mmCIF file of C-alpha atoms in Angstrom:
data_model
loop_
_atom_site.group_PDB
_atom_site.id
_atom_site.type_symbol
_atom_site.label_atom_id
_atom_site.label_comp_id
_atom_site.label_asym_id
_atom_site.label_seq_id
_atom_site.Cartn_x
_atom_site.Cartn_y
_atom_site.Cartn_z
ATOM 1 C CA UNK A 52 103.223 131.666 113.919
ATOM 2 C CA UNK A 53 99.449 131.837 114.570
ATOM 3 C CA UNK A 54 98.652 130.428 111.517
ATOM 4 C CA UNK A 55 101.608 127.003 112.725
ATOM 5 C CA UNK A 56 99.968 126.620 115.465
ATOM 6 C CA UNK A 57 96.065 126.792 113.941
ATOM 7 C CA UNK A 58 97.375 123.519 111.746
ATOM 8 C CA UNK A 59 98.988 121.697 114.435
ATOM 9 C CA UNK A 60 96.348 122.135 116.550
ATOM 10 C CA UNK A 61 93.978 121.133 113.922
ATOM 11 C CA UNK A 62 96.401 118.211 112.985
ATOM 12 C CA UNK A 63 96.708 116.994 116.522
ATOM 13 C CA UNK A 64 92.893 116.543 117.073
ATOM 14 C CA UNK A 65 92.331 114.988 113.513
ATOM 15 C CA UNK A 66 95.345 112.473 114.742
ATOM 16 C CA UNK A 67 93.531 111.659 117.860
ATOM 17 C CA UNK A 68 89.841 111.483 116.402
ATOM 18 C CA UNK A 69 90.782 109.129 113.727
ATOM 19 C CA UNK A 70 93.084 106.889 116.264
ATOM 20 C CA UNK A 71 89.581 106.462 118.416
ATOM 21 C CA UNK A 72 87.475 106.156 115.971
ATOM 22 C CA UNK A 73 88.839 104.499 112.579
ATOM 23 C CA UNK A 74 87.699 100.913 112.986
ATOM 24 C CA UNK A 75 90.872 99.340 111.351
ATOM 25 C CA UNK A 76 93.256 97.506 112.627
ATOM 26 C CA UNK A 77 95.905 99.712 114.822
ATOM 27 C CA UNK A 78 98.833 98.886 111.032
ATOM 28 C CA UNK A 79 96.244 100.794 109.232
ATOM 29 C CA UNK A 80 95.121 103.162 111.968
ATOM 30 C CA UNK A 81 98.879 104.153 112.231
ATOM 31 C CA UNK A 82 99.101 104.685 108.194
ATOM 32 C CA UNK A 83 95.925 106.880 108.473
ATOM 33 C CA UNK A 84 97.540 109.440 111.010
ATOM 34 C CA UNK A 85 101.121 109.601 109.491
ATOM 35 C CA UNK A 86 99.772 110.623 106.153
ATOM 36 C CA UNK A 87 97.315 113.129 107.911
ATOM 37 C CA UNK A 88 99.945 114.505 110.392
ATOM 38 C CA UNK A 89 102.431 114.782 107.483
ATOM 39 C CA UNK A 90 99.978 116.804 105.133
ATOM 40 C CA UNK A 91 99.583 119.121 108.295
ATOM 41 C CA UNK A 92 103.396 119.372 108.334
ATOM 42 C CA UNK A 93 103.553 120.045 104.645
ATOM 43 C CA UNK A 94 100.941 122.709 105.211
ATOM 44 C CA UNK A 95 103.194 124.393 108.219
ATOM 45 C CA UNK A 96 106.489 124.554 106.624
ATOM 46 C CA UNK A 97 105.841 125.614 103.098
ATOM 47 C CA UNK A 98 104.079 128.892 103.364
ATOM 48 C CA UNK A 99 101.324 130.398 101.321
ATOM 49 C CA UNK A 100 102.861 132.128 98.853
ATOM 50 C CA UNK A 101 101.791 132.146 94.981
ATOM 51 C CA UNK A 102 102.521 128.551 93.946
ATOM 52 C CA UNK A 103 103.290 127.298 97.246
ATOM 53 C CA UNK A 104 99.595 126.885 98.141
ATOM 54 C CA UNK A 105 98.851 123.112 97.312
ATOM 55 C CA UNK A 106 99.758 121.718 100.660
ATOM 56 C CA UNK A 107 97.266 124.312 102.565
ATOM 57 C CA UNK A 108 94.651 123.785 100.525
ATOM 58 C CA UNK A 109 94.821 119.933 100.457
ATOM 59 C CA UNK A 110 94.612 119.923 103.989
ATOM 60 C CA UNK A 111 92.230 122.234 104.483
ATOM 61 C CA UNK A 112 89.623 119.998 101.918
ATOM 62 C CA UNK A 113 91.250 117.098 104.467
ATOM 63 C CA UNK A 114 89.638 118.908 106.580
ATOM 64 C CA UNK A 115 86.848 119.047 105.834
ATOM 65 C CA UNK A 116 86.035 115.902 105.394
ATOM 66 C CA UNK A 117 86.825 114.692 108.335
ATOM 67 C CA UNK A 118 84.654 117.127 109.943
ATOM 68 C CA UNK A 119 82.178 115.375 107.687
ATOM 69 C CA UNK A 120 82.837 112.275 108.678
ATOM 70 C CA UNK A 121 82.944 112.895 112.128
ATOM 71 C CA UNK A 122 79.318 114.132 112.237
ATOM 72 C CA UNK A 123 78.312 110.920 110.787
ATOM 73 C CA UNK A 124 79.449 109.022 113.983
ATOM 74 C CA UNK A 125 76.436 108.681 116.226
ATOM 75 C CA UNK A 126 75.322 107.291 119.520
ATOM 76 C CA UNK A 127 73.711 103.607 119.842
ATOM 77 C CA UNK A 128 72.364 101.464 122.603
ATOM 78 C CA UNK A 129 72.975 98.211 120.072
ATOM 79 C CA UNK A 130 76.347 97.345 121.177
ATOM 80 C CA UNK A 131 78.672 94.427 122.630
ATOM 81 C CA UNK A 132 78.522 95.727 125.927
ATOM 82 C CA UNK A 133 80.331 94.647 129.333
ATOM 83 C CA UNK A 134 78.235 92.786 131.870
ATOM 84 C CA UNK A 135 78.352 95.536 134.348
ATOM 85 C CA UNK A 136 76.703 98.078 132.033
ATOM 86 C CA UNK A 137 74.353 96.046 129.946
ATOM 87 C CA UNK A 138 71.052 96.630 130.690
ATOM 88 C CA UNK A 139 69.428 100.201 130.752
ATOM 89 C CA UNK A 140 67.665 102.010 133.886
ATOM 90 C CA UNK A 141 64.014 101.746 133.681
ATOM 91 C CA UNK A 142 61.461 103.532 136.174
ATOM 92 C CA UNK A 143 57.940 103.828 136.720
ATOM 93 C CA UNK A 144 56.780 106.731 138.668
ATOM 94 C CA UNK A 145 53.385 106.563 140.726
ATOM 95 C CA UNK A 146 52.557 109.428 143.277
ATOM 96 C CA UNK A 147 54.943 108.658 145.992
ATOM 97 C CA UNK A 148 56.174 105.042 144.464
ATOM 98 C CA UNK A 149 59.050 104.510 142.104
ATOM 99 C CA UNK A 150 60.074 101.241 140.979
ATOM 100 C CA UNK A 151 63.330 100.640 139.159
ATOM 101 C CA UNK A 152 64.095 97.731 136.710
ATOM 102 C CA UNK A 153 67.350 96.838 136.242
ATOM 103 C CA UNK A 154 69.129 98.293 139.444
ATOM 104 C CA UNK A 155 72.246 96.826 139.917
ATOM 105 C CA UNK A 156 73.695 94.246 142.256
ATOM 106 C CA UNK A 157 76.599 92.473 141.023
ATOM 107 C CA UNK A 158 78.635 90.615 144.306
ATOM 108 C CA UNK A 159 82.385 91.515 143.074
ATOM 109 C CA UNK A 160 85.067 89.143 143.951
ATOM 110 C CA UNK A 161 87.697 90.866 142.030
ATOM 111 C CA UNK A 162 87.322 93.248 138.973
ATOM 112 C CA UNK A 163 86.744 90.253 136.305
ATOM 113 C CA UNK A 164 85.396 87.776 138.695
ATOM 114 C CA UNK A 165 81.736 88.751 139.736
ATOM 115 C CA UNK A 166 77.876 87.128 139.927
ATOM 116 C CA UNK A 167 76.059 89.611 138.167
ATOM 117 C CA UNK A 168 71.913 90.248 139.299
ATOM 118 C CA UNK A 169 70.028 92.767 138.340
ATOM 119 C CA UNK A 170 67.220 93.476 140.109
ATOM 120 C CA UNK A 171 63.405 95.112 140.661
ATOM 121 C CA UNK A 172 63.079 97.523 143.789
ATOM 122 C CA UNK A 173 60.443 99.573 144.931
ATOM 123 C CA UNK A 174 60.809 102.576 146.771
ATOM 124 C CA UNK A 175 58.844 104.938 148.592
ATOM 125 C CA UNK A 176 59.286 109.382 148.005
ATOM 126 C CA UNK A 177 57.876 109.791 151.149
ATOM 127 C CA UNK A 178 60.669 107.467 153.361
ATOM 128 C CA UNK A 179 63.379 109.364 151.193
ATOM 129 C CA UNK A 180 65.277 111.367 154.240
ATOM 130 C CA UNK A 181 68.980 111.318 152.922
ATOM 131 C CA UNK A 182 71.925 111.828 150.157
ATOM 132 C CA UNK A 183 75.395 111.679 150.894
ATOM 133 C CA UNK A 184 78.122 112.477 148.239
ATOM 134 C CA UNK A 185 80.612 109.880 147.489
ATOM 135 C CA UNK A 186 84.028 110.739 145.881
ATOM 136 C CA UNK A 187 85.965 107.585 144.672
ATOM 137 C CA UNK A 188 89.780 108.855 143.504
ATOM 138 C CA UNK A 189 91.536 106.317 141.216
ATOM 139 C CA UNK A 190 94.118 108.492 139.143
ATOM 140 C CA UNK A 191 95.160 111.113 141.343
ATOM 141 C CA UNK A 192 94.084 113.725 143.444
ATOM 142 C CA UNK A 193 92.873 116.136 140.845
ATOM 143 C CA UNK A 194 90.337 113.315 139.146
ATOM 144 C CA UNK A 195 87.655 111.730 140.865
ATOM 145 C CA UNK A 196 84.507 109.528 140.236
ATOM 146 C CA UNK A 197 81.325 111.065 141.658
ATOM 147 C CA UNK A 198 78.285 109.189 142.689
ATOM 148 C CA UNK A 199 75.159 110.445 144.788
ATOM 149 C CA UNK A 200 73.608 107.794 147.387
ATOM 150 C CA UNK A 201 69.685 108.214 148.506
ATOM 151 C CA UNK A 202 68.769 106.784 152.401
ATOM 152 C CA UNK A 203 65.467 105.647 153.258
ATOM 153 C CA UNK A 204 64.003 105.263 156.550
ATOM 154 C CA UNK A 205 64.380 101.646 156.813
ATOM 155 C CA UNK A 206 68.268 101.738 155.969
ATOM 156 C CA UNK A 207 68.147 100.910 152.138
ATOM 157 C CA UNK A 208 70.477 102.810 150.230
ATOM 158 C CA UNK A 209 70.424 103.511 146.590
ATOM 159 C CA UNK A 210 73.019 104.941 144.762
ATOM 160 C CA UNK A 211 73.331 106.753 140.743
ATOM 161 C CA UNK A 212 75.985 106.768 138.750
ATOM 162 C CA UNK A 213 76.397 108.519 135.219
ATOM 163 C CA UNK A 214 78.790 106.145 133.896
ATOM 164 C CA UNK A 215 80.974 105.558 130.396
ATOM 165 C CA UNK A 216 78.895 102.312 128.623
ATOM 166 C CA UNK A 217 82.078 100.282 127.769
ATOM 167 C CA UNK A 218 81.661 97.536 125.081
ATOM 168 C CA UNK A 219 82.939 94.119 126.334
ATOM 169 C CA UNK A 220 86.554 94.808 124.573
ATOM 170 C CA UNK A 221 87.118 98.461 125.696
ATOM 171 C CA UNK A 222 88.848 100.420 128.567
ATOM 172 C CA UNK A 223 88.417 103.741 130.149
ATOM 173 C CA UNK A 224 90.420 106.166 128.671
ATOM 174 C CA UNK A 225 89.640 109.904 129.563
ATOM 175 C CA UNK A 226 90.996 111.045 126.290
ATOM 176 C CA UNK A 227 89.019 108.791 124.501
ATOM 177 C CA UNK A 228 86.125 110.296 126.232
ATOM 178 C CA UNK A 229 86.630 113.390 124.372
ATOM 179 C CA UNK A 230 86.684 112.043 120.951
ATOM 180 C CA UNK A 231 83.225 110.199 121.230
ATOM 181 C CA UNK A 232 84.902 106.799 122.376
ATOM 182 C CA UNK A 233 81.919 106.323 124.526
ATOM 183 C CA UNK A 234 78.022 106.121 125.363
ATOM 184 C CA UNK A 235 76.634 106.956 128.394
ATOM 185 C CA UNK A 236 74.618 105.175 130.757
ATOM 186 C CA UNK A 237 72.914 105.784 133.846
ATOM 187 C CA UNK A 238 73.351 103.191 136.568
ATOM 188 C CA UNK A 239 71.211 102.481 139.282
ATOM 189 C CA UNK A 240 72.695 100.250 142.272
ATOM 190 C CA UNK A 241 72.771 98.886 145.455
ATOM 191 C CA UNK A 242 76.066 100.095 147.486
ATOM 192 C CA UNK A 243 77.654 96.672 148.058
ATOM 193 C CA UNK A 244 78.208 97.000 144.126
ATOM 194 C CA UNK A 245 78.748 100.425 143.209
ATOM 195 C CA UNK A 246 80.666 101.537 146.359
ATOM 196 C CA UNK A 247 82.422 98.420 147.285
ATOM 197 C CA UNK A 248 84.041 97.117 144.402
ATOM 198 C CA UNK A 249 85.539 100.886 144.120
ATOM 199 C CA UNK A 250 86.945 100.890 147.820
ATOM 200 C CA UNK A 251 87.223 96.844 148.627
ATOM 201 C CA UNK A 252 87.877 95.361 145.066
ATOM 202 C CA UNK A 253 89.581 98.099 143.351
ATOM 203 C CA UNK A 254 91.587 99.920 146.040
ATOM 204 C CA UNK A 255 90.522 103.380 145.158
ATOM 205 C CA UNK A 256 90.531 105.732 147.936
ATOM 206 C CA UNK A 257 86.490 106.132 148.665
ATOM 207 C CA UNK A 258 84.837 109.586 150.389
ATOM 208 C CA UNK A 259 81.566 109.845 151.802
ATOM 209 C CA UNK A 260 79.968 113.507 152.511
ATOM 210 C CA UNK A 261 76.716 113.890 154.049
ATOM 211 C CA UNK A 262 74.677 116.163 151.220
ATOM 212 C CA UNK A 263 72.383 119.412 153.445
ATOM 213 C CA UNK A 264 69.169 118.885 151.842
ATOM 214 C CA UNK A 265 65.791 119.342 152.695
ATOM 215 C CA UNK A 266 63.084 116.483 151.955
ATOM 216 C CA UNK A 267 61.837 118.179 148.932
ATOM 217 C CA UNK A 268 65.227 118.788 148.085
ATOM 218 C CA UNK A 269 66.029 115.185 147.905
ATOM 219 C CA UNK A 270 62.867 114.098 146.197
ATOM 220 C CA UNK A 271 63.414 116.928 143.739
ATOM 221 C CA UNK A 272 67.232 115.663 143.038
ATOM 222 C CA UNK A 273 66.502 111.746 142.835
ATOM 223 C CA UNK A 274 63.652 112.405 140.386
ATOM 224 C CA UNK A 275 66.164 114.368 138.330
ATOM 225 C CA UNK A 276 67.952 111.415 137.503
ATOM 226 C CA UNK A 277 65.487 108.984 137.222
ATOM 227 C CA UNK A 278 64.262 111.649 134.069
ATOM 228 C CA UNK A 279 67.857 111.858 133.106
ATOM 229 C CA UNK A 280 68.744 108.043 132.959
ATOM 230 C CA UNK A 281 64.540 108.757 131.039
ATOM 231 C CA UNK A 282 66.396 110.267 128.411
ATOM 232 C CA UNK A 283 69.382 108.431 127.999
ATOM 233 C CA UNK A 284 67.124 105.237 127.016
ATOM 234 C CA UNK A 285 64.641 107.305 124.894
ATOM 235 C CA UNK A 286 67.813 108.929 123.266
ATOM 236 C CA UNK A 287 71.504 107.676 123.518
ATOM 237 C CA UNK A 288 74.559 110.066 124.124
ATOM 238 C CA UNK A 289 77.924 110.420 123.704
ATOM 239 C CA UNK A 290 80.410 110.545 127.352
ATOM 240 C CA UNK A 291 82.684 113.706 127.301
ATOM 241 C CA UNK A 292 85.127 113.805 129.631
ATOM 242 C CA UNK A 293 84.725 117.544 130.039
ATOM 243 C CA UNK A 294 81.504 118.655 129.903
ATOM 244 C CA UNK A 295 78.933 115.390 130.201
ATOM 245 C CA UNK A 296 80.055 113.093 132.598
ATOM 246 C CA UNK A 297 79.692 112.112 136.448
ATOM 247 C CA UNK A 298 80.054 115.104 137.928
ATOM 248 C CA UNK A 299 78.503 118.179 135.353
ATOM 249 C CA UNK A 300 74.959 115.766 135.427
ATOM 250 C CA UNK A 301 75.308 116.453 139.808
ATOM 251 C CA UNK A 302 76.017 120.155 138.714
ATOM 252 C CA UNK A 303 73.112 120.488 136.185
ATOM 253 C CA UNK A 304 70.508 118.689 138.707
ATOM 254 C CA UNK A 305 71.567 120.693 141.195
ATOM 255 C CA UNK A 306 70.919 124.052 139.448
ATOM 256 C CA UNK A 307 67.298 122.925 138.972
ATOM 257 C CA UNK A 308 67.237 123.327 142.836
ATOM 258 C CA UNK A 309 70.215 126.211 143.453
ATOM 259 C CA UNK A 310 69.862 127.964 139.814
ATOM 260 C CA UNK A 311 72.347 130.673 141.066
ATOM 261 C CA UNK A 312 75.244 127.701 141.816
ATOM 262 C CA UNK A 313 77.954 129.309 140.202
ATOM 263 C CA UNK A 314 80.806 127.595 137.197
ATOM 264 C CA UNK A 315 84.107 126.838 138.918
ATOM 265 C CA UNK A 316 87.140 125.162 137.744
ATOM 266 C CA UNK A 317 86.312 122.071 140.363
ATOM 267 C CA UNK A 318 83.269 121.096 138.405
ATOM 268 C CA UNK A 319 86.162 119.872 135.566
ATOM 269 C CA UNK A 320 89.142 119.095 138.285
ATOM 270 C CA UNK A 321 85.984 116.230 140.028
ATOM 271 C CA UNK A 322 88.723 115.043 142.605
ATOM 272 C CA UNK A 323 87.708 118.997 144.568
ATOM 273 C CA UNK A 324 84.225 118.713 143.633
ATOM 274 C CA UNK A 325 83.618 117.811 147.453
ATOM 275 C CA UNK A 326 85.164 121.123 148.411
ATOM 276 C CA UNK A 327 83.289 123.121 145.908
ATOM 277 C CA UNK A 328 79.989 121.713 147.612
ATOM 278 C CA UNK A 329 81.462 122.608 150.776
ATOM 279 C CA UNK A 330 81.951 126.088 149.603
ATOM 280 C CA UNK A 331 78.429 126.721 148.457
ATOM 281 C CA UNK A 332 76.831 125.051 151.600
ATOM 282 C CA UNK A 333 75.789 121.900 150.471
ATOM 283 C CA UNK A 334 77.046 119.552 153.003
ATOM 284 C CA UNK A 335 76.719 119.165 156.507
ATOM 285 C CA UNK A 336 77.249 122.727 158.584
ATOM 286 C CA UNK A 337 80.095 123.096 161.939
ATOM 287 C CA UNK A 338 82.872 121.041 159.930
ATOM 288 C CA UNK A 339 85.999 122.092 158.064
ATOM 289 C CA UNK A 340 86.231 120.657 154.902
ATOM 290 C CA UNK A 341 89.502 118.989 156.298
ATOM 291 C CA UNK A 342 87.804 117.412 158.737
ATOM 292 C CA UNK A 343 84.807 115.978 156.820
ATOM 293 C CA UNK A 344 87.247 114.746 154.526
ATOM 294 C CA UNK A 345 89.166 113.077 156.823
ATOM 295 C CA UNK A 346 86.465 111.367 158.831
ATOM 296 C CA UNK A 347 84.569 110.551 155.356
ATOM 297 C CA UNK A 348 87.447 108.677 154.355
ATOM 298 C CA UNK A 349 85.675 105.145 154.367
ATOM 299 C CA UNK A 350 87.951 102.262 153.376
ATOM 300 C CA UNK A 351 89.033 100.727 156.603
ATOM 301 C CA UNK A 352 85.530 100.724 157.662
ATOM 302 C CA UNK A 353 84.056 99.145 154.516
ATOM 303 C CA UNK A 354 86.759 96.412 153.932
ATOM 304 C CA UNK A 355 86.174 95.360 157.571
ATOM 305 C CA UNK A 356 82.288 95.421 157.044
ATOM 306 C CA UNK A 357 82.910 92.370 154.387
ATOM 307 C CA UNK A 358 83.306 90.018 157.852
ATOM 308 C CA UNK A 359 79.666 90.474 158.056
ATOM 309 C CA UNK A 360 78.891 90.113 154.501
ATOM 310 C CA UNK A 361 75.262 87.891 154.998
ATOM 311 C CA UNK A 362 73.997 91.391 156.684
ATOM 312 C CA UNK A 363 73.141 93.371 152.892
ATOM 313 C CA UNK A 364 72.376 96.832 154.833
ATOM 314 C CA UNK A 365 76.282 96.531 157.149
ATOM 315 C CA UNK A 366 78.110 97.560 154.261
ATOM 316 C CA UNK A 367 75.930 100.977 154.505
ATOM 317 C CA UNK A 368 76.030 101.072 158.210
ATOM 318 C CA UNK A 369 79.882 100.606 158.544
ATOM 319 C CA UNK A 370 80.934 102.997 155.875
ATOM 320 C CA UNK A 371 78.738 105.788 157.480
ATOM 321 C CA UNK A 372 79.738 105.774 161.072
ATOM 322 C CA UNK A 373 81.413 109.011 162.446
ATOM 323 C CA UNK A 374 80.486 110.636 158.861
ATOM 324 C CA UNK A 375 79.556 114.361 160.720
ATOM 325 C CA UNK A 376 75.283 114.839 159.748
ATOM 326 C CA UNK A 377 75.167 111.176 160.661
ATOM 327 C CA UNK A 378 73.640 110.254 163.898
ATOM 328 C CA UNK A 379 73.605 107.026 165.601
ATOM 329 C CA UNK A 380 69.816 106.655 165.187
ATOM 330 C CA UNK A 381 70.248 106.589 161.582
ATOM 331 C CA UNK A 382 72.874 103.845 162.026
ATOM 332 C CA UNK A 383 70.025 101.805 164.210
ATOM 333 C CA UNK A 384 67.749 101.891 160.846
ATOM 334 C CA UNK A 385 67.684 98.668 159.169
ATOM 335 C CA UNK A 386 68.670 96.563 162.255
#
């Protein structure tokens, strides 16, 4: 029995690497897996007894070569890719004053209509004095896409995402993202992109938590992923769904500030990554998690915002107000 369900577990993730990754056409594709799911059939039902062995051993050098193949599948940054992730992060750190090339600010009109811009800001460490969580749900409860937003003094917001890099033909698909469908890039953006086309454009249901940081705290996390998104253009990577992706980079910055943060199942379930932040302290003290959830909620507030849409910073204004840890002075910023 134990040995059954080795193969067909072994058979099952062969079936769905070479579905994701075999670059024929889906006839061919289809051929591919039958044969390889009916060798790992052949190799169930006839057991290994003297002169019954063929089947297990043919699968087993199967096998192995598609381990060996799959190793041979690599990362790129040379690719077809979609508008909305085609350029790469780039920073330039001085003392207090980072300037980012390529930060985002697409206007969406709908999710294929859009005026893509991508832009040069400067920003100052020392005006850094906020970062608010933002959970955007768009498959359920359980799953959820995680972003981290920055505030400066003067009402600027500036939001990173770890994102999939789609090519201009593809589609999310979070199984896909475990058999190396996907690149990863590192997106830097205003929050009229990033956050609206998620809660105005899209319809996903859009949360905003106040993060309970303290100013080096912030510096320390925002530099984090300007070396991360560092990396990712020195190096590319592969997206996992389970162990690389929006919310593990949050986690793994975070520990260079918390080290003791501990694992929890949350940190895979994303759509209760707010709570698990809650639990350890990291957002704003004297609330339930109920409540800051329910007042972070944001997407009456930001699809009303678009009737002042010639204001950039009211988009950030109207999605924060009653968000508990904001106050109205920080709401006045900007005006």
């Amino acid at each position: 029995m134990l040995r059954a369900i080795l193969i067909a577990a072994v058979a099952g993730w062969g079936a769905l690497a070479l579905w994701f990754q075999l670059p024929w056409p889906w006839p061919l594709r289809a051929l591919a897996i039958t044969a390889w799911c009916a060798l790992g059939l052949l190799a169930i039902v006839r057991p290994a007894r003297a002169g019954r062995r063929v089947p297990g051993v043919v699968f087993a050098v199967a096998f192995v070569v598609l381990l060996g193949w799959w190793s041979t599948l690599a990362p790129s940054h040379q690719r077809d890719w979609a508008d909305d992730v085609a350029r790469l992060l780039e920073a330039e750190v001085d003392g207090s004053r980072v300037t980012l090339h390529n930060v985002r600010n697409f206007e969406w009109h709908s999710e294929t209509d859009y005026t893509p811009r991508w832009e040069t800001r400067s920003y100052d460490l020392d005006r850094l004095q906020s970062a608010d969580l933002i959970l955007s749900y768009w498959m359920g409860p359980q799953i959820a896409h995680t972003l981290v937003s920055f505030g400066f003094d003067d009402g600027e917001q500036l939001v990173f995402s770890l994102e999939i890099r789609k090519e201009r033909h593809e589609r999310f698909s979070a199984i896909g993202g475990f058999f190396r469908k996907f690149e990863q890039v590192m997106i830097a953006a205003d929050e009229r992109d990033i956050v609206r086309t998620r809660s105005n454009v899209r319809g996903e249901d859009v949360y905003l938590y106040r993060l309970r940081m303290a100013p080096e705290q912030l510096r320390t996390l925002l530099l984090g992923y300007i070396d991360s998104s560092a990396d990712l253009r020195r190096a590319p990577q592969f997206y996992n769904t389970l162990t690389s992706n929006c919310t593990t980079i949050i986690f793994r910055l975070a520990r260079h500030i918390a080290p003791t943060l501990p694992l929890d199942y949350r940190l895979l379930l994303s759509g209760y990554f707010a709570r698990y932040v809650h639990d350890q302290g990291g957002l704003v003290p004297g609330h339930d998690y109920a409540e800051l959830q329910a007042l972070g909620h944001i997407n009456q507030r930001a699809i009303a915002s678009d009737a002042a849409a010639d204001d950039p910073l009211a988009f950030s204004r109207a999605i924060r107000r009653g968000v508990p840890g904001i106050s109205e002075d920080d709401q006045t910023h900007g005006e």
